[in-house]
Structures are given as structure tokens and as C-alpha cells.
Amino acid sequence: MKKRIFSGMQPSGEAHLGNYLGALRRWVEMQDEFDCVWCIVDQHAITAGGDPKEIATNVLDLAISFLAVGLDPEKSIIFVQSDVPEHTELAWLFNAVTPVGDLERMTQFKDKSQRFESIPAGVLNYPILQAADILLYKADGVPVGEDQKQHLELTRDIARKFNTAYGETFPETEPLIAEHVGRIMGLDGKAKMSKSLDNTIPVLADPEAVWTKVRTAVTDPERIRRDDPGRPEVCNVYTLHKFFATDQAREGIEEQCRQGAVGCVDCKRLLSDSIVDAFAPFREKAAELHANPSRVLEILDDGAARASVLAQQTMVEVRERMGLDWRNMIQ
Ligand code: TYM
């Protein structure tokens, strides 16, 4: 039997380069080898409130990004979390086996909770819903970026605790984090690329918009004049070149940077052009899908129906183990 792979992404609009390199690119490759389930996690996106009017467009835009970069409904299940209510049911049940202390020590909780005077419980309980997403499908592996590692460790703990309390039910899911691309830095060069930090390069943006973003990228701070020798190893623009340039072209860029023979603006222009070229087929596919949203909805409906079958099987088992199929037990 093929291994089951699950992963999710929050709908905050079109996918960015961090999402693509850290996750989507690998998801596309995995489809041929594994039994894959890809989820747009809209219920995660509302843990701290948010504008209800934006959700629908964000879900549709992310679904279009998924399909444009090559996720294929013929090979994988692609669906929206809120279409399968078993996610929230299982999350509630996992509350019974999750220590509050484990939730409080999550780095993402510590970071996010600082933004609130009164912390919404959703911000604390977020990783329980994530564990439910994964374990509902009894996933063997979850391809994610480095930032999700701790949440996946907690998912394994929750599975273990559930199995101990109620009998062997869930696998201990493997986090699949790719070396080198686990943490793509943002244009500021300081923090990971993230929509909330406004330091991203959107994957499907038109050429002008990509250039507008890339030209703001922070480079080697010690390189002040154009002919100063640069240090590619500290420059995020150079790091990003590695994903788009051929080995030969990359060596050329490195050499010219060290000699001060290529200026940072020219180097950024080169990067912007490579990104625009690499993603041209995705932009084309996205334009087709934007013109035909009913096709996208059809794919998501079909995905939800297929995901529901799997989710319902797991929930029958879980309710039974937890004593919640009480009607059957009385008879
Ligand atoms: P999210 O929506 O923030 O990101 C989606 C995926 O993109 C990866 N990623 C990155 N990888 C490398 N460098 C970056 N700068 C970067 N930014 C984002 C993330 O690691 C992730 O793989 N909690 C999750 C969503 C989620 C989920 C799940 C994931 C909910 N349920 C179940 C896996 C399984 C999140 O907020 O990802």
C-alpha cells in the first residue's frame, strides 16, 4: 500500500516563494509516489479573528495557486478544511489528551500571543486542530517547512497519548522537512518569509510586481558602493539565486559578486527575471483558472467528498474507542 501524505496551507491569498520552495514544490513531486491529501486550512486562518469577507477570495486564490503550480486532482485529494467537519470534531476530542503546558511551550504560540492583550483560545489550541488534520487521515508523513516542526512533534505526542489511553489508533507521523529549503528568508533578510511580515515574493505575481518586491531585498550590508567586493554567503538574494539559476550561472554570479563586478541592483534584476521565467507556466495556468472558477469549485467539491470518506472512517473508530458511540453500546 502506498504511504499516505497529508499537508495543509493557510489561505492568506496567493502562495509566496517560501510556501512554494518549502512546501508546494515538494508536494507536486510527491503526488506520483504517494497517496496524497492537500488541504486549504481555512479554520486555522480564523483562530485569531480576521475579516470574514476575505476568506472566500483567499480560499479561491490559494486553490488556484495549488492547481497552477501542479497539484493534480487526478493524483491527489485537494480540499478545503471546513468542508469536512470531522476536523473540528477530532480536534475537540484531542483536547482530552493534550496537556495545556504542551500548548503553552509552542514557539508559535509564544510569538503570536504577544500580539494580544486578551489571547484568543484558538491561538493556544491551534496545534490541536493541526494534529486532528493530520491524524484524521492517519498520515504517514507530512511535508512542511522548518517552522512547523514543533507542531508535528506535538502531533506525534498527541497520537501516542491517545493510543495509550484508548488503544492503538493513530500512526506516529513523520515530519518531512527538506534540508536547505526548510526556512526561506524574507526580503528583509532577517525573518522567515511570511505574509504577516510583508516580506514575501508572491509566486503568481506579474513580472512588474515581482520586480517591485525583489528590488527591495536586503543584500550584504557591508557592500555600499557598486564595485565593493560582495559576500554572497551573507546575501539572501544570492541564496534565492541558488533555487533558480543553473550551477554554472550561479557560480558566475558568485564570482562576479565577490569581485564587485556585478552590482546588487543588476543581481536583483537577474533574480527577478529568473523567478518570472520559472513561474511563467504557473501564471498562465492561474489565469485560465481565474477565468473558470466553477472548475476550481468542482475540484474542491470532489476533493471534499473523497476526504470525507476517509475522515468518516477514522471518526467511527475514534468515537467507538472513546465511548461516544453510546447508542450502539446500550443495545
Ligand atoms: P502556513 O500556511 O504558514 O505555510 C504553509 C507551508 O509553507 C511552509 N512555509 C515555509 N517554508 C519555508 N520557508 C518559509 N519562509 C515558509 N513559510 C511557509 C510552511 O512550513 C508550511 O509547510 N500550521 C500550518 C498549516 C497547517 C498544516 C496542517 C500543515 C494546518 N494544518 C497540517 C501541515 C499539516 C501553517 O500555518 O502553514
mmCIF file of N, CA, C and O in Angstrom, residues 135-231:
data_model
loop_
_atom_site.group_PDB
_atom_site.id
_atom_site.type_symbol
_atom_site.label_atom_id
_atom_site.label_comp_id
_atom_site.label_asym_id
_atom_site.label_seq_id
_atom_site.Cartn_x
_atom_site.Cartn_y
_atom_site.Cartn_z
ATOM 1 N N LEU A 135 -4.026 13.488 11.670
ATOM 2 C CA LEU A 135 -4.338 12.141 12.168
ATOM 3 C C LEU A 135 -5.688 11.632 11.661
ATOM 4 O O LEU A 135 -5.907 10.428 11.587
ATOM 5 N N LEU A 136 -6.561 12.554 11.278
ATOM 6 C CA LEU A 136 -7.838 12.154 10.678
ATOM 7 C C LEU A 136 -7.595 11.273 9.454
ATOM 8 O O LEU A 136 -8.375 10.388 9.136
ATOM 9 N N TYR A 137 -6.494 11.544 8.770
ATOM 10 C CA TYR A 137 -6.156 10.774 7.559
ATOM 11 C C TYR A 137 -5.068 9.736 7.850
ATOM 12 O O TYR A 137 -4.524 9.136 6.929
ATOM 13 N N LYS A 138 -4.738 9.583 9.137
ATOM 14 C CA LYS A 138 -3.696 8.638 9.546
ATOM 15 C C LYS A 138 -2.450 8.770 8.666
ATOM 16 O O LYS A 138 -1.921 7.770 8.136
ATOM 17 N N ALA A 139 -2.025 10.027 8.482
ATOM 18 C CA ALA A 139 -0.915 10.279 7.563
ATOM 19 C C ALA A 139 0.391 9.678 8.069
ATOM 20 O O ALA A 139 0.695 9.749 9.262
ATOM 21 N N ASP A 140 1.149 9.083 7.141
ATOM 22 C CA ASP A 140 2.471 8.557 7.487
ATOM 23 C C ASP A 140 3.506 9.680 7.494
ATOM 24 O O ASP A 140 4.470 9.631 8.243
ATOM 25 N N GLY A 141 3.317 10.657 6.607
ATOM 26 C CA GLY A 141 4.303 11.736 6.523
ATOM 27 C C GLY A 141 3.643 13.066 6.214
ATOM 28 O O GLY A 141 2.586 13.117 5.589
ATOM 29 N N VAL A 142 4.289 14.149 6.694
ATOM 30 C CA VAL A 142 3.770 15.497 6.452
ATOM 31 C C VAL A 142 4.909 16.398 5.963
ATOM 32 O O VAL A 142 5.800 16.756 6.739
ATOM 33 N N PRO A 143 4.898 16.756 4.675
ATOM 34 C CA PRO A 143 5.942 17.654 4.168
ATOM 35 C C PRO A 143 5.629 19.104 4.537
ATOM 36 O O PRO A 143 4.578 19.630 4.160
ATOM 37 N N VAL A 144 6.533 19.724 5.279
ATOM 38 C CA VAL A 144 6.346 21.108 5.737
ATOM 39 C C VAL A 144 7.688 21.827 5.793
ATOM 40 O O VAL A 144 8.736 21.198 5.689
ATOM 41 N N GLY A 145 7.634 23.129 6.007
ATOM 42 C CA GLY A 145 8.838 23.903 6.277
ATOM 43 C C GLY A 145 9.223 23.738 7.747
ATOM 44 O O GLY A 145 8.439 23.252 8.561
ATOM 45 N N GLU A 146 10.443 24.182 8.034
ATOM 46 C CA GLU A 146 11.030 24.075 9.381
ATOM 47 C C GLU A 146 10.120 24.642 10.495
ATOM 48 O O GLU A 146 10.058 24.105 11.597
ATOM 49 N N ASP A 147 9.382 25.727 10.167
ATOM 50 C CA ASP A 147 8.574 26.402 11.191
ATOM 51 C C ASP A 147 7.476 25.509 11.787
ATOM 52 O O ASP A 147 6.934 25.819 12.836
ATOM 53 N N GLN A 148 7.152 24.409 11.098
ATOM 54 C CA GLN A 148 6.069 23.548 11.571
ATOM 55 C C GLN A 148 6.567 22.356 12.389
ATOM 56 O O GLN A 148 5.784 21.524 12.838
ATOM 57 N N LYS A 149 7.900 22.274 12.556
ATOM 58 C CA LYS A 149 8.495 21.087 13.182
ATOM 59 C C LYS A 149 7.908 20.816 14.578
ATOM 60 O O LYS A 149 7.532 19.682 14.901
ATOM 61 N N GLN A 150 7.821 21.867 15.369
ATOM 62 C CA GLN A 150 7.348 21.687 16.743
ATOM 63 C C GLN A 150 5.890 21.209 16.772
ATOM 64 O O GLN A 150 5.530 20.351 17.574
ATOM 65 N N HIS A 151 5.082 21.747 15.865
ATOM 66 C CA HIS A 151 3.677 21.315 15.816
ATOM 67 C C HIS A 151 3.581 19.835 15.421
ATOM 68 O O HIS A 151 2.685 19.118 15.872
ATOM 69 N N LEU A 152 4.517 19.388 14.597
ATOM 70 C CA LEU A 152 4.473 17.979 14.188
ATOM 71 C C LEU A 152 4.958 17.066 15.311
ATOM 72 O O LEU A 152 4.476 15.947 15.462
ATOM 73 N N GLU A 153 5.874 17.574 16.110
ATOM 74 C CA GLU A 153 6.294 16.784 17.287
ATOM 75 C C GLU A 153 5.116 16.639 18.246
ATOM 76 O O GLU A 153 4.873 15.566 18.805
ATOM 77 N N LEU A 154 4.367 17.724 18.412
ATOM 78 C CA LEU A 154 3.193 17.664 19.292
ATOM 79 C C LEU A 154 2.140 16.694 18.722
ATOM 80 O O LEU A 154 1.491 15.958 19.475
ATOM 81 N N THR A 155 2.008 16.675 17.406
ATOM 82 C CA THR A 155 1.067 15.735 16.761
ATOM 83 C C THR A 155 1.436 14.300 17.129
ATOM 84 O O THR A 155 0.582 13.475 17.454
ATOM 85 N N ARG A 156 2.738 14.010 17.096
ATOM 86 C CA ARG A 156 3.195 12.652 17.474
ATOM 87 C C ARG A 156 2.875 12.368 18.939
ATOM 88 O O ARG A 156 2.445 11.272 19.289
ATOM 89 N N ASP A 157 3.072 13.378 19.797
ATOM 90 C CA ASP A 157 2.767 13.193 21.229
ATOM 91 C C ASP A 157 1.281 12.921 21.431
ATOM 92 O O ASP A 157 0.898 12.072 22.228
ATOM 93 N N ILE A 158 0.457 13.675 20.706
ATOM 94 C CA ILE A 158 -0.998 13.502 20.851
ATOM 95 C C ILE A 158 -1.389 12.093 20.396
ATOM 96 O O ILE A 158 -2.161 11.400 21.069
ATOM 97 N N ALA A 159 -0.817 11.640 19.282
ATOM 98 C CA ALA A 159 -1.126 10.284 18.780
ATOM 99 C C ALA A 159 -0.740 9.244 19.843
ATOM 100 O O ALA A 159 -1.505 8.332 20.151
ATOM 101 N N ARG A 160 0.455 9.435 20.395
ATOM 102 C CA ARG A 160 0.954 8.491 21.395
ATOM 103 C C ARG A 160 0.043 8.482 22.624
ATOM 104 O O ARG A 160 -0.331 7.421 23.121
ATOM 105 N N LYS A 161 -0.330 9.660 23.095
ATOM 106 C CA LYS A 161 -1.176 9.741 24.299
ATOM 107 C C LYS A 161 -2.544 9.125 24.030
ATOM 108 O O LYS A 161 -3.099 8.434 24.871
ATOM 109 N N PHE A 162 -3.085 9.401 22.843
ATOM 110 C CA PHE A 162 -4.399 8.832 22.501
ATOM 111 C C PHE A 162 -4.298 7.304 22.475
ATOM 112 O O PHE A 162 -5.137 6.603 23.052
ATOM 113 N N ASN A 163 -3.258 6.800 21.810
ATOM 114 C CA ASN A 163 -3.099 5.340 21.691
ATOM 115 C C ASN A 163 -2.964 4.685 23.064
ATOM 116 O O ASN A 163 -3.495 3.612 23.306
ATOM 117 N N THR A 164 -2.240 5.357 23.961
ATOM 118 C CA THR A 164 -2.059 4.796 25.306
ATOM 119 C C THR A 164 -3.396 4.777 26.053
ATOM 120 O O THR A 164 -3.739 3.806 26.721
ATOM 121 N N ALA A 165 -4.150 5.867 25.925
ATOM 122 C CA ALA A 165 -5.406 5.962 26.687
ATOM 123 C C ALA A 165 -6.516 5.093 26.101
ATOM 124 O O ALA A 165 -7.298 4.508 26.844
ATOM 125 N N TYR A 166 -6.588 5.000 24.761
ATOM 126 C CA TYR A 166 -7.777 4.388 24.148
ATOM 127 C C TYR A 166 -7.466 3.199 23.242
ATOM 128 O O TYR A 166 -8.375 2.654 22.618
ATOM 129 N N GLY A 167 -6.202 2.833 23.124
ATOM 130 C CA GLY A 167 -5.839 1.706 22.253
ATOM 131 C C GLY A 167 -5.258 2.209 20.937
ATOM 132 O O GLY A 167 -5.542 3.327 20.495
ATOM 133 N N GLU A 168 -4.426 1.361 20.332
ATOM 134 C CA GLU A 168 -3.677 1.719 19.130
ATOM 135 C C GLU A 168 -4.621 2.191 17.996
ATOM 136 O O GLU A 168 -5.417 1.410 17.481
ATOM 137 N N THR A 169 -4.534 3.459 17.657
ATOM 138 C CA THR A 169 -5.433 4.015 16.631
ATOM 139 C C THR A 169 -4.653 4.798 15.569
ATOM 140 O O THR A 169 -4.912 4.677 14.372
ATOM 141 N N PHE A 170 -3.696 5.612 16.041
ATOM 142 C CA PHE A 170 -3.030 6.546 15.119
ATOM 143 C C PHE A 170 -1.552 6.204 14.915
ATOM 144 O O PHE A 170 -0.899 5.737 15.843
ATOM 145 N N PRO A 171 -1.044 6.497 13.704
ATOM 146 C CA PRO A 171 0.393 6.300 13.475
ATOM 147 C C PRO A 171 1.197 7.445 14.083
ATOM 148 O O PRO A 171 0.628 8.499 14.405
ATOM 149 N N GLU A 172 2.500 7.231 14.240
ATOM 150 C CA GLU A 172 3.353 8.365 14.630
ATOM 151 C C GLU A 172 3.895 8.967 13.347
ATOM 152 O O GLU A 172 4.821 8.460 12.727
ATOM 153 N N THR A 173 3.261 10.050 12.950
ATOM 154 C CA THR A 173 3.543 10.671 11.651
ATOM 155 C C THR A 173 4.952 11.271 11.588
ATOM 156 O O THR A 173 5.392 11.915 12.536
ATOM 157 N N GLU A 174 5.610 11.049 10.445
ATOM 158 C CA GLU A 174 6.966 11.610 10.239
ATOM 159 C C GLU A 174 6.890 13.032 9.703
ATOM 160 O O GLU A 174 6.229 13.257 8.678
ATOM 161 N N PRO A 175 7.595 13.985 10.312
ATOM 162 C CA PRO A 175 7.721 15.292 9.660
ATOM 163 C C PRO A 175 8.704 15.164 8.489
ATOM 164 O O PRO A 175 9.767 14.557 8.665
ATOM 165 N N LEU A 176 8.361 15.675 7.335
ATOM 166 C CA LEU A 176 9.271 15.603 6.176
ATOM 167 C C LEU A 176 9.721 17.026 5.854
ATOM 168 O O LEU A 176 9.009 17.775 5.190
ATOM 169 N N ILE A 177 10.866 17.394 6.412
ATOM 170 C CA ILE A 177 11.365 18.765 6.234
ATOM 171 C C ILE A 177 12.601 18.722 5.357
ATOM 172 O O ILE A 177 13.574 18.041 5.703
ATOM 173 N N ALA A 178 12.553 19.401 4.229
ATOM 174 C CA ALA A 178 13.683 19.334 3.298
ATOM 175 C C ALA A 178 14.832 20.191 3.805
ATOM 176 O O ALA A 178 14.612 21.304 4.285
ATOM 177 N N GLU A 179 16.024 19.628 3.678
ATOM 178 C CA GLU A 179 17.206 20.414 4.030
ATOM 179 C C GLU A 179 17.313 21.593 3.067
ATOM 180 O O GLU A 179 16.870 21.497 1.924
ATOM 181 N N HIS A 180 17.923 22.644 3.460
ATOM 182 C CA HIS A 180 18.186 23.864 2.674
ATOM 183 C C HIS A 180 16.940 24.710 2.397
ATOM 184 O O HIS A 180 17.044 25.903 2.227
ATOM 185 N N VAL A 181 15.753 24.088 2.267
ATOM 186 C CA VAL A 181 14.585 24.908 1.929
ATOM 187 C C VAL A 181 13.598 24.962 3.084
ATOM 188 O O VAL A 181 12.501 25.479 2.949
ATOM 189 N N GLY A 182 14.007 24.445 4.233
ATOM 190 C CA GLY A 182 13.110 24.410 5.386
ATOM 191 C C GLY A 182 12.723 25.801 5.871
ATOM 192 O O GLY A 182 11.673 25.988 6.459
ATOM 193 N N ARG A 183 13.599 26.764 5.599
ATOM 194 C CA ARG A 183 13.331 28.113 6.097
ATOM 195 C C ARG A 183 13.827 29.133 5.076
ATOM 196 O O ARG A 183 15.015 29.477 5.046
ATOM 197 N N ILE A 184 12.933 29.586 4.235
ATOM 198 C CA ILE A 184 13.282 30.604 3.242
ATOM 199 C C ILE A 184 13.128 31.968 3.911
ATOM 200 O O ILE A 184 12.088 32.275 4.483
ATOM 201 N N MET A 185 14.203 32.762 3.833
ATOM 202 C CA MET A 185 14.161 34.069 4.498
ATOM 203 C C MET A 185 13.398 35.075 3.640
ATOM 204 O O MET A 185 13.366 34.975 2.414
ATOM 205 N N GLY A 186 12.813 36.048 4.311
ATOM 206 C CA GLY A 186 12.051 37.080 3.613
ATOM 207 C C GLY A 186 12.951 38.118 2.961
ATOM 208 O O GLY A 186 14.181 38.077 3.116
ATOM 209 N N LEU A 187 12.335 39.080 2.267
ATOM 210 C CA LEU A 187 13.103 40.104 1.548
ATOM 211 C C LEU A 187 13.923 40.974 2.494
ATOM 212 O O LEU A 187 14.924 41.550 2.100
ATOM 213 N N ASP A 188 13.502 41.041 3.758
ATOM 214 C CA ASP A 188 14.264 41.809 4.744
ATOM 215 C C ASP A 188 15.537 41.075 5.172
ATOM 216 O O ASP A 188 16.402 41.644 5.820
ATOM 217 N N GLY A 189 15.635 39.792 4.811
ATOM 218 C CA GLY A 189 16.824 39.008 5.139
ATOM 219 C C GLY A 189 16.934 38.680 6.622
ATOM 220 O O GLY A 189 17.893 38.067 7.063
ATOM 221 N N LYS A 190 15.935 39.085 7.419
ATOM 222 C CA LYS A 190 16.042 38.922 8.882
ATOM 223 C C LYS A 190 15.140 37.819 9.406
ATOM 224 O O LYS A 190 15.499 37.084 10.307
ATOM 225 N N ALA A 191 13.918 37.747 8.886
ATOM 226 C CA ALA A 191 12.936 36.776 9.404
ATOM 227 C C ALA A 191 12.507 35.870 8.265
ATOM 228 O O ALA A 191 12.728 36.186 7.089
ATOM 229 N N LYS A 192 11.854 34.746 8.629
ATOM 230 C CA LYS A 192 11.398 33.839 7.575
ATOM 231 C C LYS A 192 10.356 34.559 6.702
ATOM 232 O O LYS A 192 9.661 35.452 7.179
ATOM 233 N N MET A 193 10.303 34.168 5.431
ATOM 234 C CA MET A 193 9.338 34.794 4.538
ATOM 235 C C MET A 193 7.934 34.455 5.026
ATOM 236 O O MET A 193 7.612 33.296 5.247
ATOM 237 N N SER A 194 7.123 35.482 5.219
ATOM 238 C CA SER A 194 5.804 35.257 5.795
ATOM 239 C C SER A 194 4.876 36.408 5.420
ATOM 240 O O SER A 194 5.272 37.576 5.494
ATOM 241 N N LYS A 195 3.670 36.050 5.021
ATOM 242 C CA LYS A 195 2.703 37.062 4.590
ATOM 243 C C LYS A 195 2.492 38.124 5.673
ATOM 244 O O LYS A 195 2.430 39.314 5.391
ATOM 245 N N SER A 196 2.448 37.667 6.936
ATOM 246 C CA SER A 196 2.152 38.625 8.007
ATOM 247 C C SER A 196 3.294 39.629 8.195
ATOM 248 O O SER A 196 3.101 40.672 8.799
ATOM 249 N N LEU A 197 4.480 39.320 7.684
ATOM 250 C CA LEU A 197 5.599 40.265 7.829
ATOM 251 C C LEU A 197 5.794 41.117 6.574
ATOM 252 O O LEU A 197 6.709 41.931 6.498
ATOM 253 N N ASP A 198 4.944 40.893 5.577
ATOM 254 C CA ASP A 198 5.009 41.648 4.324
ATOM 255 C C ASP A 198 6.421 41.626 3.711
ATOM 256 O O ASP A 198 6.939 42.654 3.285
ATOM 257 N N ASN A 199 7.048 40.466 3.739
ATOM 258 C CA ASN A 199 8.409 40.349 3.188
ATOM 259 C C ASN A 199 8.475 39.239 2.128
ATOM 260 O O ASN A 199 9.488 38.575 1.971
ATOM 261 N N THR A 200 7.353 39.060 1.430
ATOM 262 C CA THR A 200 7.257 37.900 0.526
ATOM 263 C C THR A 200 7.407 38.266 -0.946
ATOM 264 O O THR A 200 7.262 39.429 -1.328
ATOM 265 N N ILE A 201 7.672 37.219 -1.736
ATOM 266 C CA ILE A 201 7.562 37.341 -3.193
ATOM 267 C C ILE A 201 6.425 36.405 -3.601
ATOM 268 O O ILE A 201 6.534 35.191 -3.419
ATOM 269 N N PRO A 202 5.302 36.946 -4.095
ATOM 270 C CA PRO A 202 4.197 36.062 -4.473
ATOM 271 C C PRO A 202 4.555 35.267 -5.730
ATOM 272 O O PRO A 202 5.196 35.789 -6.642
ATOM 273 N N VAL A 203 4.159 33.997 -5.747
ATOM 274 C CA VAL A 203 4.555 33.100 -6.833
ATOM 275 C C VAL A 203 3.874 33.453 -8.160
ATOM 276 O O VAL A 203 4.455 33.316 -9.224
ATOM 277 N N LEU A 204 2.629 33.934 -8.091
ATOM 278 C CA LEU A 204 1.882 34.138 -9.330
ATOM 279 C C LEU A 204 1.808 35.599 -9.765
ATOM 280 O O LEU A 204 1.064 35.945 -10.664
ATOM 281 N N ALA A 205 2.585 36.456 -9.118
ATOM 282 C CA ALA A 205 2.516 37.890 -9.435
ATOM 283 C C ALA A 205 3.020 38.149 -10.854
ATOM 284 O O ALA A 205 3.828 37.381 -11.385
ATOM 285 N N ASP A 206 2.561 39.265 -11.449
ATOM 286 C CA ASP A 206 3.047 39.567 -12.802
ATOM 287 C C ASP A 206 4.483 40.104 -12.710
ATOM 288 O O ASP A 206 4.943 40.480 -11.627
ATOM 289 N N PRO A 207 5.193 40.116 -13.858
ATOM 290 C CA PRO A 207 6.622 40.460 -13.824
ATOM 291 C C PRO A 207 6.933 41.777 -13.114
ATOM 292 O O PRO A 207 7.885 41.855 -12.337
ATOM 293 N N GLU A 208 6.111 42.802 -13.338
ATOM 294 C CA GLU A 208 6.377 44.100 -12.713
ATOM 295 C C GLU A 208 6.275 43.995 -11.184
ATOM 296 O O GLU A 208 7.093 44.539 -10.448
ATOM 297 N N ALA A 209 5.247 43.256 -10.729
ATOM 298 C CA ALA A 209 5.042 43.124 -9.278
ATOM 299 C C ALA A 209 6.176 42.324 -8.636
ATOM 300 O O ALA A 209 6.595 42.614 -7.513
ATOM 301 N N VAL A 210 6.684 41.324 -9.346
ATOM 302 C CA VAL A 210 7.815 40.549 -8.804
ATOM 303 C C VAL A 210 9.020 41.476 -8.659
ATOM 304 O O VAL A 210 9.679 41.519 -7.612
ATOM 305 N N TRP A 211 9.264 42.287 -9.701
ATOM 306 C CA TRP A 211 10.411 43.202 -9.648
ATOM 307 C C TRP A 211 10.239 44.233 -8.516
ATOM 308 O O TRP A 211 11.173 44.513 -7.760
ATOM 309 N N THR A 212 9.032 44.760 -8.358
ATOM 310 C CA THR A 212 8.784 45.737 -7.291
ATOM 311 C C THR A 212 9.168 45.157 -5.936
ATOM 312 O O THR A 212 9.722 45.847 -5.074
ATOM 313 N N LYS A 213 8.892 43.870 -5.742
ATOM 314 C CA LYS A 213 9.231 43.220 -4.472
ATOM 315 C C LYS A 213 10.732 42.941 -4.397
ATOM 316 O O LYS A 213 11.389 43.280 -3.413
ATOM 317 N N VAL A 214 11.264 42.291 -5.451
ATOM 318 C CA VAL A 214 12.666 41.837 -5.394
ATOM 319 C C VAL A 214 13.622 43.023 -5.245
ATOM 320 O O VAL A 214 14.632 42.936 -4.539
ATOM 321 N N ARG A 215 13.276 44.167 -5.854
ATOM 322 C CA ARG A 215 14.210 45.307 -5.783
ATOM 323 C C ARG A 215 14.372 45.830 -4.357
ATOM 324 O O ARG A 215 15.350 46.495 -4.042
ATOM 325 N N THR A 216 13.423 45.486 -3.458
ATOM 326 C CA THR A 216 13.550 45.954 -2.070
ATOM 327 C C THR A 216 14.378 44.985 -1.208
ATOM 328 O O THR A 216 14.583 45.229 -0.019
ATOM 329 N N ALA A 217 14.817 43.867 -1.798
ATOM 330 C CA ALA A 217 15.510 42.848 -0.993
ATOM 331 C C ALA A 217 16.787 43.417 -0.367
ATOM 332 O O ALA A 217 17.541 44.160 -1.012
ATOM 333 N N VAL A 218 17.010 43.048 0.878
ATOM 334 C CA VAL A 218 18.216 43.483 1.577
ATOM 335 C C VAL A 218 19.378 42.590 1.131
ATOM 336 O O VAL A 218 19.228 41.367 1.045
ATOM 337 N N THR A 219 20.522 43.196 0.829
ATOM 338 C CA THR A 219 21.700 42.412 0.393
ATOM 339 C C THR A 219 22.798 42.512 1.460
ATOM 340 O O THR A 219 22.498 42.822 2.608
ATOM 341 N N ASP A 220 24.041 42.270 1.064
ATOM 342 C CA ASP A 220 25.165 42.361 2.007
ATOM 343 C C ASP A 220 25.281 43.805 2.530
ATOM 344 O O ASP A 220 25.587 44.719 1.763
ATOM 345 N N PRO A 221 25.064 44.033 3.838
ATOM 346 C CA PRO A 221 25.031 45.412 4.344
ATOM 347 C C PRO A 221 26.378 46.113 4.247
ATOM 348 O O PRO A 221 26.454 47.350 4.259
ATOM 349 N N GLU A 222 27.459 45.318 4.111
ATOM 350 C CA GLU A 222 28.782 45.966 4.040
ATOM 351 C C GLU A 222 29.140 46.381 2.619
ATOM 352 O O GLU A 222 30.185 46.972 2.361
ATOM 353 N N ARG A 223 28.295 46.022 1.680
ATOM 354 C CA ARG A 223 28.580 46.389 0.293
ATOM 355 C C ARG A 223 27.869 47.708 0.015
ATOM 356 O O ARG A 223 26.666 47.755 -0.196
ATOM 357 N N ILE A 224 28.631 48.774 0.026
ATOM 358 C CA ILE A 224 27.993 50.093 -0.079
ATOM 359 C C ILE A 224 28.084 50.637 -1.503
ATOM 360 O O ILE A 224 27.098 51.031 -2.099
ATOM 361 N N ARG A 225 29.309 50.620 -2.068
ATOM 362 C CA ARG A 225 29.449 51.088 -3.449
ATOM 363 C C ARG A 225 29.346 49.907 -4.404
ATOM 364 O O ARG A 225 29.637 48.769 -4.030
ATOM 365 N N ARG A 226 28.974 50.200 -5.642
ATOM 366 C CA ARG A 226 28.722 49.134 -6.622
ATOM 367 C C ARG A 226 29.935 48.218 -6.803
ATOM 368 O O ARG A 226 29.814 47.018 -6.962
ATOM 369 N N ASP A 227 31.160 48.825 -6.770
ATOM 370 C CA ASP A 227 32.338 47.982 -7.030
ATOM 371 C C ASP A 227 32.987 47.433 -5.744
ATOM 372 O O ASP A 227 34.051 46.839 -5.793
ATOM 373 N N ASP A 228 32.322 47.615 -4.599
ATOM 374 C CA ASP A 228 32.805 46.940 -3.379
ATOM 375 C C ASP A 228 32.693 45.434 -3.591
ATOM 376 O O ASP A 228 31.690 44.977 -4.145
ATOM 377 N N PRO A 229 33.693 44.654 -3.116
ATOM 378 C CA PRO A 229 33.532 43.196 -3.232
ATOM 379 C C PRO A 229 32.398 42.712 -2.324
ATOM 380 O O PRO A 229 32.284 43.154 -1.190
ATOM 381 N N GLY A 230 31.552 41.830 -2.828
ATOM 382 C CA GLY A 230 30.404 41.357 -2.045
ATOM 383 C C GLY A 230 30.694 40.016 -1.371
ATOM 384 O O GLY A 230 31.674 39.338 -1.693
ATOM 385 N N ARG A 231 29.820 39.652 -0.431
ATOM 386 C CA ARG A 231 29.946 38.356 0.252
ATOM 387 C C ARG A 231 28.653 37.563 0.018
ATOM 388 O O ARG A 231 27.702 37.679 0.786
#
